[in-house]
XYZ file of C-alpha atoms in Angstrom:
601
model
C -1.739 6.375 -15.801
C 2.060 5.556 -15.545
C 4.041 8.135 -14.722
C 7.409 6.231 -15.331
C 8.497 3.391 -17.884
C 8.262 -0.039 -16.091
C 11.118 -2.007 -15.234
C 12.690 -3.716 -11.894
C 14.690 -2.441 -8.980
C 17.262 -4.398 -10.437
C 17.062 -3.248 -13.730
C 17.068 -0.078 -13.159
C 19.853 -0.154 -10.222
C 22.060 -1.789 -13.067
C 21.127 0.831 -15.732
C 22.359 3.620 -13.770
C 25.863 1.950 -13.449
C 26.234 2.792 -16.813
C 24.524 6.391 -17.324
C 27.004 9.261 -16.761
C 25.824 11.083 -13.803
C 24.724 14.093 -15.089
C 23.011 13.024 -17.904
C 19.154 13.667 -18.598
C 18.748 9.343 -19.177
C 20.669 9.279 -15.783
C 18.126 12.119 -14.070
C 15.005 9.939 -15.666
C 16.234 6.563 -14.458
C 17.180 7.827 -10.939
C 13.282 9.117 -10.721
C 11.877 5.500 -12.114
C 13.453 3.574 -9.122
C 12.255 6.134 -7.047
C 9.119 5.544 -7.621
C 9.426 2.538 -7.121
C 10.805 2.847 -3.363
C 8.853 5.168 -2.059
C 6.859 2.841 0.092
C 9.101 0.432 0.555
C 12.294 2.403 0.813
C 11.069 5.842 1.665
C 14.902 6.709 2.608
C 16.570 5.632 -0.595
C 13.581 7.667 -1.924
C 14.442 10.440 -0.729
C 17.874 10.190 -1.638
C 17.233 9.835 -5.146
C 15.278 12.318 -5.349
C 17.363 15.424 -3.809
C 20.359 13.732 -6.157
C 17.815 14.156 -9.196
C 16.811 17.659 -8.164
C 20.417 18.660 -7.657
C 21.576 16.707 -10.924
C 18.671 18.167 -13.067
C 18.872 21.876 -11.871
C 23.006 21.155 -12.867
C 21.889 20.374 -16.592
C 18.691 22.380 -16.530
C 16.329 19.581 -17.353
C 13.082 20.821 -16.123
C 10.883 17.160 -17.243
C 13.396 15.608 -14.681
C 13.394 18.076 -12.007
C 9.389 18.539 -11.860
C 9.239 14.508 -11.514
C 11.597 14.422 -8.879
C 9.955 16.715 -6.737
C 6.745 14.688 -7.376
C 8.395 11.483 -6.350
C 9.937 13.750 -3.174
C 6.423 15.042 -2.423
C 5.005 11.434 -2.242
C 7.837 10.060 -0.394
C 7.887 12.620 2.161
C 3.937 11.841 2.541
C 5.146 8.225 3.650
C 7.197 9.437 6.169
C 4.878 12.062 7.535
C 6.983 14.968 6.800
C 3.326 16.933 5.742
C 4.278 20.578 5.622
C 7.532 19.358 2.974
C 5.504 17.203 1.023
C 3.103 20.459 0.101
C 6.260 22.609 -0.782
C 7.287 19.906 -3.087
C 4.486 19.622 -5.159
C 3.726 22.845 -5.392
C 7.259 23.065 -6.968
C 5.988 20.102 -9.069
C 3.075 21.455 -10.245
C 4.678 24.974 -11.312
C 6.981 23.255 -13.527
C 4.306 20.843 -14.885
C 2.004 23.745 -15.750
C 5.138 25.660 -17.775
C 5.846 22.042 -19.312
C 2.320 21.602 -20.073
C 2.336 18.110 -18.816
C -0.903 17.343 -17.526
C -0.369 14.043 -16.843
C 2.489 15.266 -14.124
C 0.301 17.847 -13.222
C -2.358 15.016 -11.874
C -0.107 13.152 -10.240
C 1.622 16.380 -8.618
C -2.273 17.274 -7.656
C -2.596 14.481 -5.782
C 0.047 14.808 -3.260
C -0.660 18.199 -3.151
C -4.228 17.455 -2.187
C -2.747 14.474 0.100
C -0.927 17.311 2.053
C -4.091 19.374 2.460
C -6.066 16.651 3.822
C -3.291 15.264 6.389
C -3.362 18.663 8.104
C -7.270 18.747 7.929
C -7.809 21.109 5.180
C -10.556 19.686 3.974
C -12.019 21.873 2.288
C -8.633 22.724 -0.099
C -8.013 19.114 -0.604
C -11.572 18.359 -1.629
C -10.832 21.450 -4.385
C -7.732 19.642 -5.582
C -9.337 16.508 -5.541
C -12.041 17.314 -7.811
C -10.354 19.323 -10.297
C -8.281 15.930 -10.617
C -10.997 14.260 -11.280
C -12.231 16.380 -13.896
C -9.205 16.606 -16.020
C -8.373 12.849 -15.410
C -12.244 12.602 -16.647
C -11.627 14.281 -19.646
C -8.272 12.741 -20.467
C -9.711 9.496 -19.865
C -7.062 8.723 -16.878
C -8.937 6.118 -14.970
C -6.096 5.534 -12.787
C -5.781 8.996 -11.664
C -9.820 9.384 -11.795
C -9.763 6.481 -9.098
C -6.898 7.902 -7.082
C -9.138 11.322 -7.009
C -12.173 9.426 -5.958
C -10.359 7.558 -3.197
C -9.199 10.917 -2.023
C -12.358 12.452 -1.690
C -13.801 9.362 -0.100
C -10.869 9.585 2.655
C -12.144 12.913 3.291
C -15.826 11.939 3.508
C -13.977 9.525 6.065
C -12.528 11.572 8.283
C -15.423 14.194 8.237
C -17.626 11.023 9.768
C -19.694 10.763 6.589
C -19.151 6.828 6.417
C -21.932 5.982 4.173
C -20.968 8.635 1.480
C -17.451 7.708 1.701
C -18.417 4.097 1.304
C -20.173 5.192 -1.928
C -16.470 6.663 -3.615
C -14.031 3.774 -2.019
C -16.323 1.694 -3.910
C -16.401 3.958 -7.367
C -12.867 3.787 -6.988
C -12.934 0.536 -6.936
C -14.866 0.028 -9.872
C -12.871 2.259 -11.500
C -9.428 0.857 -11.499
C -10.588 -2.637 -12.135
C -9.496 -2.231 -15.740
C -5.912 -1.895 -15.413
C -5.726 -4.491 -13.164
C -3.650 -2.342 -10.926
C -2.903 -4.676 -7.952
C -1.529 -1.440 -5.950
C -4.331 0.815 -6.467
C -7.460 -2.251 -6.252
C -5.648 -3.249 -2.579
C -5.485 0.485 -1.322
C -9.669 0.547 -1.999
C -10.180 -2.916 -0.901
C -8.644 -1.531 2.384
C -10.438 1.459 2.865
C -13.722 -0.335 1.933
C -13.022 -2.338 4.504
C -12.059 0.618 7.141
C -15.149 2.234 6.227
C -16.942 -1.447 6.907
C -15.025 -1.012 10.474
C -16.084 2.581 11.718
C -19.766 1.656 10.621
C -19.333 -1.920 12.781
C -20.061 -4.030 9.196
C -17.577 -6.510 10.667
C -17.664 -9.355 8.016
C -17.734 -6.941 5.691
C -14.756 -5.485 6.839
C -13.266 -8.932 7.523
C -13.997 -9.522 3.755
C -12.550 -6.836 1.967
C -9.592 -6.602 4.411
C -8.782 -10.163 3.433
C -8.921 -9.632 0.018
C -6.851 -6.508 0.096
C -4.188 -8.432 2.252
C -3.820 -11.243 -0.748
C -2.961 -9.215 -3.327
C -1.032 -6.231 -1.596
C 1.838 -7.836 -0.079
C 4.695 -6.891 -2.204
C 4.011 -3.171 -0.912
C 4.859 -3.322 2.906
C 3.553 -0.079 4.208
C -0.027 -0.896 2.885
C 0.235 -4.560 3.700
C 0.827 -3.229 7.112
C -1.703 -0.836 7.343
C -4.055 -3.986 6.256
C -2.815 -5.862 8.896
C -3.319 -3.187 11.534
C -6.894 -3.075 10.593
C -7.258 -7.055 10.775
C -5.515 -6.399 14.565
C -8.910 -3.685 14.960
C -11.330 -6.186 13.591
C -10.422 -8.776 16.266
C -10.264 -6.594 18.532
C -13.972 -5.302 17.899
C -14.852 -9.211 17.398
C -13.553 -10.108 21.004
C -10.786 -12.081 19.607
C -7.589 -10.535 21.412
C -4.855 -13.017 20.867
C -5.854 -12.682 17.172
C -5.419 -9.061 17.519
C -2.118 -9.528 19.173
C -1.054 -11.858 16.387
C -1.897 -9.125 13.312
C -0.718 -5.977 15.412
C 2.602 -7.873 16.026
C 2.652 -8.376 11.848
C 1.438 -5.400 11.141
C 4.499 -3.845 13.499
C 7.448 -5.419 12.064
C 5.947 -4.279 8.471
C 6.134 -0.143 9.741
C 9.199 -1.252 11.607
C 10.977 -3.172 7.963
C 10.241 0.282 6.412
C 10.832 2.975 9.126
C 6.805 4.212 8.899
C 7.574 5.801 12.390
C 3.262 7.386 12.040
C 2.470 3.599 11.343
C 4.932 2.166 13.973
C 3.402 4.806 16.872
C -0.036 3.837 16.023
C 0.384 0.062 15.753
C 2.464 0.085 19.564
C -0.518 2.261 20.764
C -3.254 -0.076 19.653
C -0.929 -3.121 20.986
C -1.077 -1.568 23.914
C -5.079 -0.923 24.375
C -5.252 -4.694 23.323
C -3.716 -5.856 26.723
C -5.323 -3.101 28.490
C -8.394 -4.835 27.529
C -6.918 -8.158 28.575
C -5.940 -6.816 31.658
C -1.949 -7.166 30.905
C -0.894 -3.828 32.466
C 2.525 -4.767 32.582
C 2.578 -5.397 28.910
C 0.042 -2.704 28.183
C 2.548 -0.127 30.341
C 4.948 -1.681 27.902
C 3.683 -0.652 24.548
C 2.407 2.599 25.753
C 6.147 3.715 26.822
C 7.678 2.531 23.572
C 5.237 4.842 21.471
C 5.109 7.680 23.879
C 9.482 7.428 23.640
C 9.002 7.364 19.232
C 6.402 10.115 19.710
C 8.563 12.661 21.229
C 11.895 11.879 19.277
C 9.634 12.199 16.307
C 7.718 15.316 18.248
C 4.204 13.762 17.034
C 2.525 15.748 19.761
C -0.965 14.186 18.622
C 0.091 10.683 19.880
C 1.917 12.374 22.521
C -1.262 13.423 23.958
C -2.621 10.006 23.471
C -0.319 8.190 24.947
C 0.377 9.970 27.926
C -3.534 9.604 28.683
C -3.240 5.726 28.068
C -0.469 5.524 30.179
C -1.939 7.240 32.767
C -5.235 4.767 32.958
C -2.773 1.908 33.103
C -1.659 3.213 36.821
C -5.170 3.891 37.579
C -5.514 0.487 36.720
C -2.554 -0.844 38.694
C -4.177 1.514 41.525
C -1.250 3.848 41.681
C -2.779 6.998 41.654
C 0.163 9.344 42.463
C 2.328 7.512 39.874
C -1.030 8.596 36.803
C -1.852 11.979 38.388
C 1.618 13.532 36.827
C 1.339 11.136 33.812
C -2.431 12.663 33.278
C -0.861 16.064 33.540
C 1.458 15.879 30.911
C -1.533 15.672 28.658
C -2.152 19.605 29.472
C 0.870 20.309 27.436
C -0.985 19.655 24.471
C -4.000 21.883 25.299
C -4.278 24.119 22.477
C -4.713 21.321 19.815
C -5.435 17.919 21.515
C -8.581 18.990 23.539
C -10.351 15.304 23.411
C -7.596 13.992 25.688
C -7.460 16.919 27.321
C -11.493 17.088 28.677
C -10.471 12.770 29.313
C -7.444 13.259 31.175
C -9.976 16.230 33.534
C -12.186 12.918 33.911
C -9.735 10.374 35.102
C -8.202 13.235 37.821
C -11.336 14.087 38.543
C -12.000 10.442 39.553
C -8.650 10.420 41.356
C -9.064 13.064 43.517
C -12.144 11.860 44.520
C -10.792 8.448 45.506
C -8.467 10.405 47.582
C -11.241 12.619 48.835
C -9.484 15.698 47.882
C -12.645 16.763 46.856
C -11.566 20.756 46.047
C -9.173 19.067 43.279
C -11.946 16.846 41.905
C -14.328 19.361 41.755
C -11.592 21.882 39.828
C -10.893 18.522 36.941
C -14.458 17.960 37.012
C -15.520 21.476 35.816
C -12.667 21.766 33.354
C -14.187 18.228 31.806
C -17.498 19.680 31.762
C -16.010 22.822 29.755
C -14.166 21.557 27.363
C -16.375 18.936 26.518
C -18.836 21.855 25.840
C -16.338 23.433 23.744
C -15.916 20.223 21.831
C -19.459 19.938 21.019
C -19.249 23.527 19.554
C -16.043 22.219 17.403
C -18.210 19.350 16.228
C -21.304 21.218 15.412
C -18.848 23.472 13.065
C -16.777 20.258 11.420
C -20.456 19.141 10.663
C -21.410 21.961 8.908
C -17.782 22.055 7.411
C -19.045 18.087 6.011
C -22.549 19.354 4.888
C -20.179 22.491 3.121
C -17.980 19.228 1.394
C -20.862 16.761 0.822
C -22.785 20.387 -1.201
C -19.657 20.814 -3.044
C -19.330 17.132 -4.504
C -23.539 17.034 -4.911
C -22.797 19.913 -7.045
C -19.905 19.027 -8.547
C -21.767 15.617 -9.465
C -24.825 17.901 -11.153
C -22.293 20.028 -13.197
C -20.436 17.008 -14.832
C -24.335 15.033 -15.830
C -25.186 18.601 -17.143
C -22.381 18.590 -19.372
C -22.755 15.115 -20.415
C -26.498 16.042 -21.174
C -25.054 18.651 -23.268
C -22.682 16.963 -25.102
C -25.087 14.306 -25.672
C -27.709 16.778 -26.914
C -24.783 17.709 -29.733
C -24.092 14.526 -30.686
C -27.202 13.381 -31.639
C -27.572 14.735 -34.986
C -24.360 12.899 -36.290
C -24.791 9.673 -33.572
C -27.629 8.069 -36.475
C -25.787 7.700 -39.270
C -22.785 5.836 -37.162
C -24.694 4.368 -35.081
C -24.732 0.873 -37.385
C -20.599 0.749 -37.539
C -20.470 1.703 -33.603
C -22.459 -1.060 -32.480
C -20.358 -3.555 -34.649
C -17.234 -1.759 -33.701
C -18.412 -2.350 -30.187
C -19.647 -6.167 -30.579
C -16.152 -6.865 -31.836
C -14.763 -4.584 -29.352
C -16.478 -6.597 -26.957
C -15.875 -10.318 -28.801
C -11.894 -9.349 -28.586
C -12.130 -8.347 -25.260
C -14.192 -11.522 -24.363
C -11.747 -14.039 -25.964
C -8.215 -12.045 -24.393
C -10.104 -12.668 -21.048
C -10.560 -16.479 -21.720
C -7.039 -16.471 -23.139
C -5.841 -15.029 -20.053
C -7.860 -17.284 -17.618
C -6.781 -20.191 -19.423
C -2.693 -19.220 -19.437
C -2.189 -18.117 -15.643
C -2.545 -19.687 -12.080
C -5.127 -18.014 -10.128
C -2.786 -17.926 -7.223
C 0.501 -16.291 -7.906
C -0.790 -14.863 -11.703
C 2.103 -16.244 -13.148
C 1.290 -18.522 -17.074
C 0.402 -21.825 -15.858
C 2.224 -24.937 -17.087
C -0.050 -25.428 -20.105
C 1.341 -22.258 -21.360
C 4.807 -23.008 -20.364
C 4.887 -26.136 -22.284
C 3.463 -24.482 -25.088
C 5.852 -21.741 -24.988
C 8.692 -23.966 -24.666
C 8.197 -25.679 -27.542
C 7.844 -22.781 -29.705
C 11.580 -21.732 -28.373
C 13.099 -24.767 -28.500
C 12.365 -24.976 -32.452
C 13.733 -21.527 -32.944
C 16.720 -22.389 -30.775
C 17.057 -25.495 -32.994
C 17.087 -23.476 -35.820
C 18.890 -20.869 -35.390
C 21.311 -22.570 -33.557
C 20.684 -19.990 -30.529
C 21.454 -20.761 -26.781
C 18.317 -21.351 -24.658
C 17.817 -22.508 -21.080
C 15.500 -23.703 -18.539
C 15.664 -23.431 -14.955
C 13.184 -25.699 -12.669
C 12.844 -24.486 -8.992
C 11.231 -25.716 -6.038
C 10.728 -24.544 -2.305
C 12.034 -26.132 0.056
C 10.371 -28.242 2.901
C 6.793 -26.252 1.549
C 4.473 -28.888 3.145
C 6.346 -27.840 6.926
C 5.175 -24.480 6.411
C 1.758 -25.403 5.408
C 1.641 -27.481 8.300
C 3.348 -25.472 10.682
C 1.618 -22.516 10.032
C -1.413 -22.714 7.783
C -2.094 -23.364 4.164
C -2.838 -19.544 4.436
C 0.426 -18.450 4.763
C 1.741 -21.210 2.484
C -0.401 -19.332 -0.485
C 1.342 -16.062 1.029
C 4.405 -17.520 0.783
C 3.940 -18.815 -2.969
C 2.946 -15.515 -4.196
C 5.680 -13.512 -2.910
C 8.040 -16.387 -4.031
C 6.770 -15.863 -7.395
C 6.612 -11.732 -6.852
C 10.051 -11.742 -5.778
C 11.269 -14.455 -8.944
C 9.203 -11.308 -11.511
C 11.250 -8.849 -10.327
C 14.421 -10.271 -11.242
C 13.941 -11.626 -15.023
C 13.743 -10.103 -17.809
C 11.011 -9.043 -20.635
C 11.708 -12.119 -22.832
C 12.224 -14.316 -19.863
C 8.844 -16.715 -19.239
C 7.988 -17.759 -15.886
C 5.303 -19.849 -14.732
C 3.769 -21.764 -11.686
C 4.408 -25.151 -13.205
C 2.895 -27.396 -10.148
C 2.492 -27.261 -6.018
C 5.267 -24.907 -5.094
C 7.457 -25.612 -8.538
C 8.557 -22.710 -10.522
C 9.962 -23.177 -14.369
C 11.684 -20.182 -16.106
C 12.430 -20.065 -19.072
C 15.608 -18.215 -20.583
C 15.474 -17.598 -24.890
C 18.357 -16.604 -26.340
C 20.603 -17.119 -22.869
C 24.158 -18.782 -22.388
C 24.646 -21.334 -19.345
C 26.646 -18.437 -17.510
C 24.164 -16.004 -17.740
C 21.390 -18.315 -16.545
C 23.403 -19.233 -14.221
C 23.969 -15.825 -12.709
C 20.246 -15.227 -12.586
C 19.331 -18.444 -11.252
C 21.944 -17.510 -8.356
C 20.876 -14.375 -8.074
C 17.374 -15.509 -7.666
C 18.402 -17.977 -4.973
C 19.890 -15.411 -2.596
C 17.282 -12.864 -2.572
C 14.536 -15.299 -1.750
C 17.384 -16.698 1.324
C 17.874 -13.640 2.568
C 13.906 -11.919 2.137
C 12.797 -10.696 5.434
C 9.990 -13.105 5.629
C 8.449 -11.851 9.084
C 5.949 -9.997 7.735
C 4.212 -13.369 6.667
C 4.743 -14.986 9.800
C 7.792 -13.880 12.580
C 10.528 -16.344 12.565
C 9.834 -17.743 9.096
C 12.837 -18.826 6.690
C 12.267 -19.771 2.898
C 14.414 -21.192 0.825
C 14.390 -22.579 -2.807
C 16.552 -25.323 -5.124
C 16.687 -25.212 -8.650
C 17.665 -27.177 -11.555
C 19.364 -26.269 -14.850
C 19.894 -27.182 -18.092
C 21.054 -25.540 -21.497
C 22.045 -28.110 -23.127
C 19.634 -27.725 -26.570
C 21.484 -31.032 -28.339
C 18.479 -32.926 -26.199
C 16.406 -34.126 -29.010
C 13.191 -32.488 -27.374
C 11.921 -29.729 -25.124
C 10.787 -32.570 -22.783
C 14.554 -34.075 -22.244
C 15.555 -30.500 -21.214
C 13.211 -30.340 -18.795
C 13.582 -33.957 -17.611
C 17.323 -32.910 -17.503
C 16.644 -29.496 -15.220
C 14.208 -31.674 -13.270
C 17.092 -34.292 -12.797
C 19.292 -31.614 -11.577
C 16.644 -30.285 -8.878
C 16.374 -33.703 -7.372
C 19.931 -33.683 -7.226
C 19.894 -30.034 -5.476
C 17.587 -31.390 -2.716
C 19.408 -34.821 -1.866
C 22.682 -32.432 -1.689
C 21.286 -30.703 0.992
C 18.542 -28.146 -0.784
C 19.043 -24.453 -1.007
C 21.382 -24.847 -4.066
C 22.076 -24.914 -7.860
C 22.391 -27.900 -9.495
C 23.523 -27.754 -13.421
C-alpha cells in the first residue's frame, strides 16, 4: 500500500513553490513530503501537517484533511506525544469512514492501534490490529497485512510471549518481501532480531540486526534503534567497548532527529555499559544527562529509572549519604513505577544496614518484600491478560481457515472447468515473473541497487541515437568519491559499503524519473541526463555535490567527511556514446588534480 504518490523531498519542496496555498494540489503535496519526514524530520512533520489541517478545513477538502491528521498521528508517535497521536487518528479514521476510503482507514488503524499499545492497552490494540489485518486480507494489502502482523507481534513482545511473537515478526517478514519495501523488510529484520535478544539467540540476533542495519540507513530513527540493539548485543556478548562504539552511533542518530524517548534510552544504556566497566565517573555521567532530558520531557518512567541507576553509582563510589536521597526520589513515582520502587527498598535496605541503622533497614526491607509480592500479583494478571491475547489471535487464526474452507468448498464446482487455463495462466505468470527477476539481477549492483554499468552502457546507447536523431540535448555526468580507499582503510571496508550506499541513496533522491543512474565501478557513479541542456545538468550535478559535502555523516562513523568530483559532458557532436563518456571521464580526472570536491565541464 502507498498512501501518497512517490516523489523526492526535493521534488516535492519545489512543487509547492508553485501551488497557490490554498489549493487542494497544494493541501495533497504538503501531506506527500510529510510523509516523507516523519522519521527523519518529525518537526517539519508536524508543521506540515497542522498547515494542511488548517489549509484543508479553509477550502473544505475532507481527502486532504483526513490524511493530514494521519500523517500528524504518525508523527506525533515518533516523538512520543501518545495521548495526541490517538486523538488524531481517531479524527482520521472518522473522516476515512464518511469518505469510504479504506485504504486511509488502514493506515489511520494503525496508528490508532500504535497509540493503544504504547500506553499498554493491549488488549484494544490487539482489536485494531486484527481487524487491519482482515480488511488488508481481503483487499489484498500485503503491506498493511505485514504492518498488522508486526503490530501484533510487538504486542506478543511486550506481553513476554517471545516465541509467538517470533512466529508474526517473521510472517511479516515473509509478507512484505514482495514489494521489496526496504522500510518495512528493515523494521522486521529488527524486531526479529530483538526478539533473538530477549530469548539470548545472540547470533541470531547479531544476524538479523546486521542485515536490518544494511538496508535501513536512509531512515535515521530506525537505523538508530538498530544500532542501539547492536550496543545490547555486545553488551550481552561481553564486548563493552563495542557496545560503547554502537550506543555512541546509535546516540547521535536520536540526537540528528530530536527522538528525545530514543535519546533517554540510548544515554541510560551508555550509562549501565560503564557501570559494568566500572567507569562511575562516566557512568554518573550518562545517568545525569538522561535523568536532566527525562524531567524537561516529564518521562516519569525513565525518571524512575534513572534516579535508581544513579543512586547504585554512589553505592558504588561508597557514598552512601550522597544515594540514600537519590534512591528516594524514586518514591515519587510510586503509583506507576513499582519495579524500581521494590529495587530502590533493596539498595536502602542494604545501606542502612552498612550503617547499622538497622530500624531503617528493616522498614526498606519489608517494603521490598511487599511490593515485590504485589508485583508478582501484577504479573500473574498480565499473564492471564497474554493467555486472554494469545486466545484471541488462536481464534482469530481458526475463523479466517474456516472461511477459507468455505470459500473453497464454493469454488469447487466452477474451479474444474478453469482449472486447465489457471495453471497455464500461472506457469506464465510464473515464467514472466522468473525472467523480470533475472532481468533485474542482471541490471543492478547488489550493493547500492542502483543498474550496473552493463545496463548503463546499454542505456546510453539507446539515448545517444535518439539524441542524434532528434537533434535533442543529452548529458552525462561521471562522479567519483573522493580519497574512498582512506575510508576503507581508516575505518573498515564495512563502513566504506555504508558509505557507497548512502552516496548512491542520497544521488536517487535528487534526479529525476527519466534520469538513469548507475554504480558504474569501485566508488564511480555515471548519471545519465536525456533530453537535458548543459545548464540544467549542471545545476543538478552542483546540487548533488553539496548535499553529499554537507550530509551529516556521523551516523556512519563520528567525525567522518565525504566528498565527491564529477565530470561532465553534453557535447552530443562526439561521434559516439563512448567519446562522451571518455570526455566526462576526462573532466573528472581533471576535477581531482584541481583539488577534488568540484565540477569539471
Amino acid at each position: 500500500m502507498n498512501i501518497n504518490k512517490p516523489g523526492s523531498t526535493l521534488e516535492l519542496k519545489q512543487r509547492l513553490q508553485n501551488l497557490d496555498i490554498d489549493s487542494p494540489e497544494y493541501i495533497d503535496t504538503s501531506n506527500q513530503l510529510a510523509r516523507l519526514l516523519f522519521r527523519t524530520k518529525p518537526q517539519q512533520a508536524i508543521s506540515l501537517s497542522n498547515h494542511s489541517i488548517k489549509a484543508a478545513k479553509t477550502i473544505d477538502y475532507l481527502p486532504g484533511l483526513a490524511r493530514a491528521y494521519a500523517n500528524l498521528s504518525h508523527t506525533q508517535l515518533c516523538l512520543s506525544q501518545y495521548a495526541d497521536a490517538r486523538e488524531s487518528a481517531n479524527k482520521a479514521i472518522q473522516l476515512f469512514v464518511h469518505l469510504d476510503d479504506p485504504v486511509g482507514l488502514l493506515d489511520a488503524n494503525n496508528a490508532l492501534g500504535l497509540s493503544y499499545n504504547t500506553s499498554g492497552e493491549y488488549e484494544k490494540a490487539l482489536e485494531v490490529f486484527l481487524r487491519n489485518d482482515e480488511i488488508a486480507r481481503e483487499r489484498g494489502e500485503t503491506e498493511m497485512q505485514s504492518k498488522a502482523l508486526n503490530n501484533i507481534a510487538c504486542i506478543l513482545l511486550d506481553q513476554g510471549n517471545y516465541s509467538n511473537a517470533l512466529e508474526y515478526f517473521i510472517r511479516a517478514y515473509e509478507c512484505i518481501q514482495a514489494h521489496q519495501n526496504s522500510e518495512m523488510s528493515g523494521i522486521a529484520l529488527l524486531n526479529i532480531g530483538v526478539t533473538h535478544l530477549e530469548l539470548d539467540h545472540l547470533e541470531e540476533a547479531r544476524e538479523y540486526l546486521t542485515r536490518s542495519l544494511k538496508i535501513i540507513s536512509g531512515i535515521p530513527e530506525i537505523h538508530s534503534r538498530v544500532l542501539q540493539n547492536l550496543s545490547h548485543y555486545y553488551q550481552k556478548k561481553g564486548d563493552l567497548d563495542q557496545a560503547i562504539e554502537y550506543g555512541a552511533q546509535a546516540l547521535a542518530g536520536h540526537q540528528s532527529i530530536e527522538n528525545a524517548h530514543g535519546i533517554i534510552g540510548t544515554l541510560s544504556n551508555m550509562g549501565e555499559i560503564y557501570l559494568l566497566k566500572n567507569d562511575l565517573d562516566k557512568a554518573r555521567h550518562y545517568f545525569e544527562e538522561a535523568l536532566q532530558l527525562a524531567r524537561a520531557k516529564n518521562e516519569k518512567t525513565e525518571q524512575a529509572q534513572n534516579h535508581l541507576l544513579l543512586g547504585r553509582v554512589y553505592v558504588r563510589k561508597k557514598q552512601p549519604d550522597v544515594a540514600i536521597p537519590i534512591l528516594k526520589k524514586v518514591f515519587d513515582f510510586e503509583q506507576n513505577y513499582k519495579t524500581y520502587i521494590y529495587e530502590a527498598h533493596q539498595e536502602l535496605s542494604q545501606i542502612y544496614e552498612e550503617k547499622k541503622d538497622y530500624a531503617s533497614a528493616l522498614e526498606h526491607h519489608k517494603e521490598y518484600v511487599r511490593i515485590k509480592d504485589a508485583l508478582f500479583t501484577q504479573q500473574s494478571e498480565q499473564k492471564i491478560q497474554s493467555l486472554r491475547i494469545t486466545f484471541k489471535l488462536e481464534q482469530a487464526e481458526r475463523e479466517f481457515r474456516l472461511l477459507k474452507q468455505k470459500n473453497a468448498e464454493l469454488a469447487r464446482s466452477n474451479r474444474k472447468l478453469e482449472q486447465l487455463t489457471m495453471q497455464q495462466q500461472a506457469l506464465n505468470t510464473q515464467k514472466s515473473r522468473l525472467v523480470e527477476k533475472l532481468e533485474s539481477y542482471a541490471h543492478r549492483d547488489s550493493l547500492t541497487n542502483l543498474f550496473n554499468r552493463r545496463y548503463m552502457d546499454k542505456q546510453f546507447q539507446l539515448e545517444f541515437d535518439h539524441a542524434i536523431s532528434n537533434d535533442s540535448p543529452l548529458c552525462i555526468m561521471i562522479c567519483d568519491i573522493d580519497n574512498f580507499k582512506q575510508v576503507n582503510d581508516q575505518f573498515s571496508h564495512t563502513v566504506g559499503d555504508q558509505v557507497l550506499v548512502e552516496v548512491s541513496s542520497i544521488i536517487s533522491e535528487n534526479v529525476r524519473d527519466n534520469d538513469i543512474l548507475s554504480r558504474y565501478g569501485g566508488e564511480e557513479f555515471v548519471l545519465l541526463m536525456p533530453d537535458t541542456d548543459q545548464q540544467d545538468a549542471i545545476s543538478i550535478s552542483m546540487r548533488i555535490k553539496e548535499l553529499i559535502e554537507e550530509h551529516n555523516w556521523d551516523h556512519i562513523q563520528p567525525g567522518l567527511r565525504i566528498t565527491i568530483s564529477l565530470g561532465l559532458c553534453c557535447d552530443t557532436s562526439k561521434t559516439s556514446c563512448e567519446k562522451m563518456l571518455a570526455s566526462a571521464d576526462d573532466h573528472l580526472y581533471k576535477a581531482k588534480q584541481s583539488g577534488k570536491n568540484q565540477l569539471c565541464y
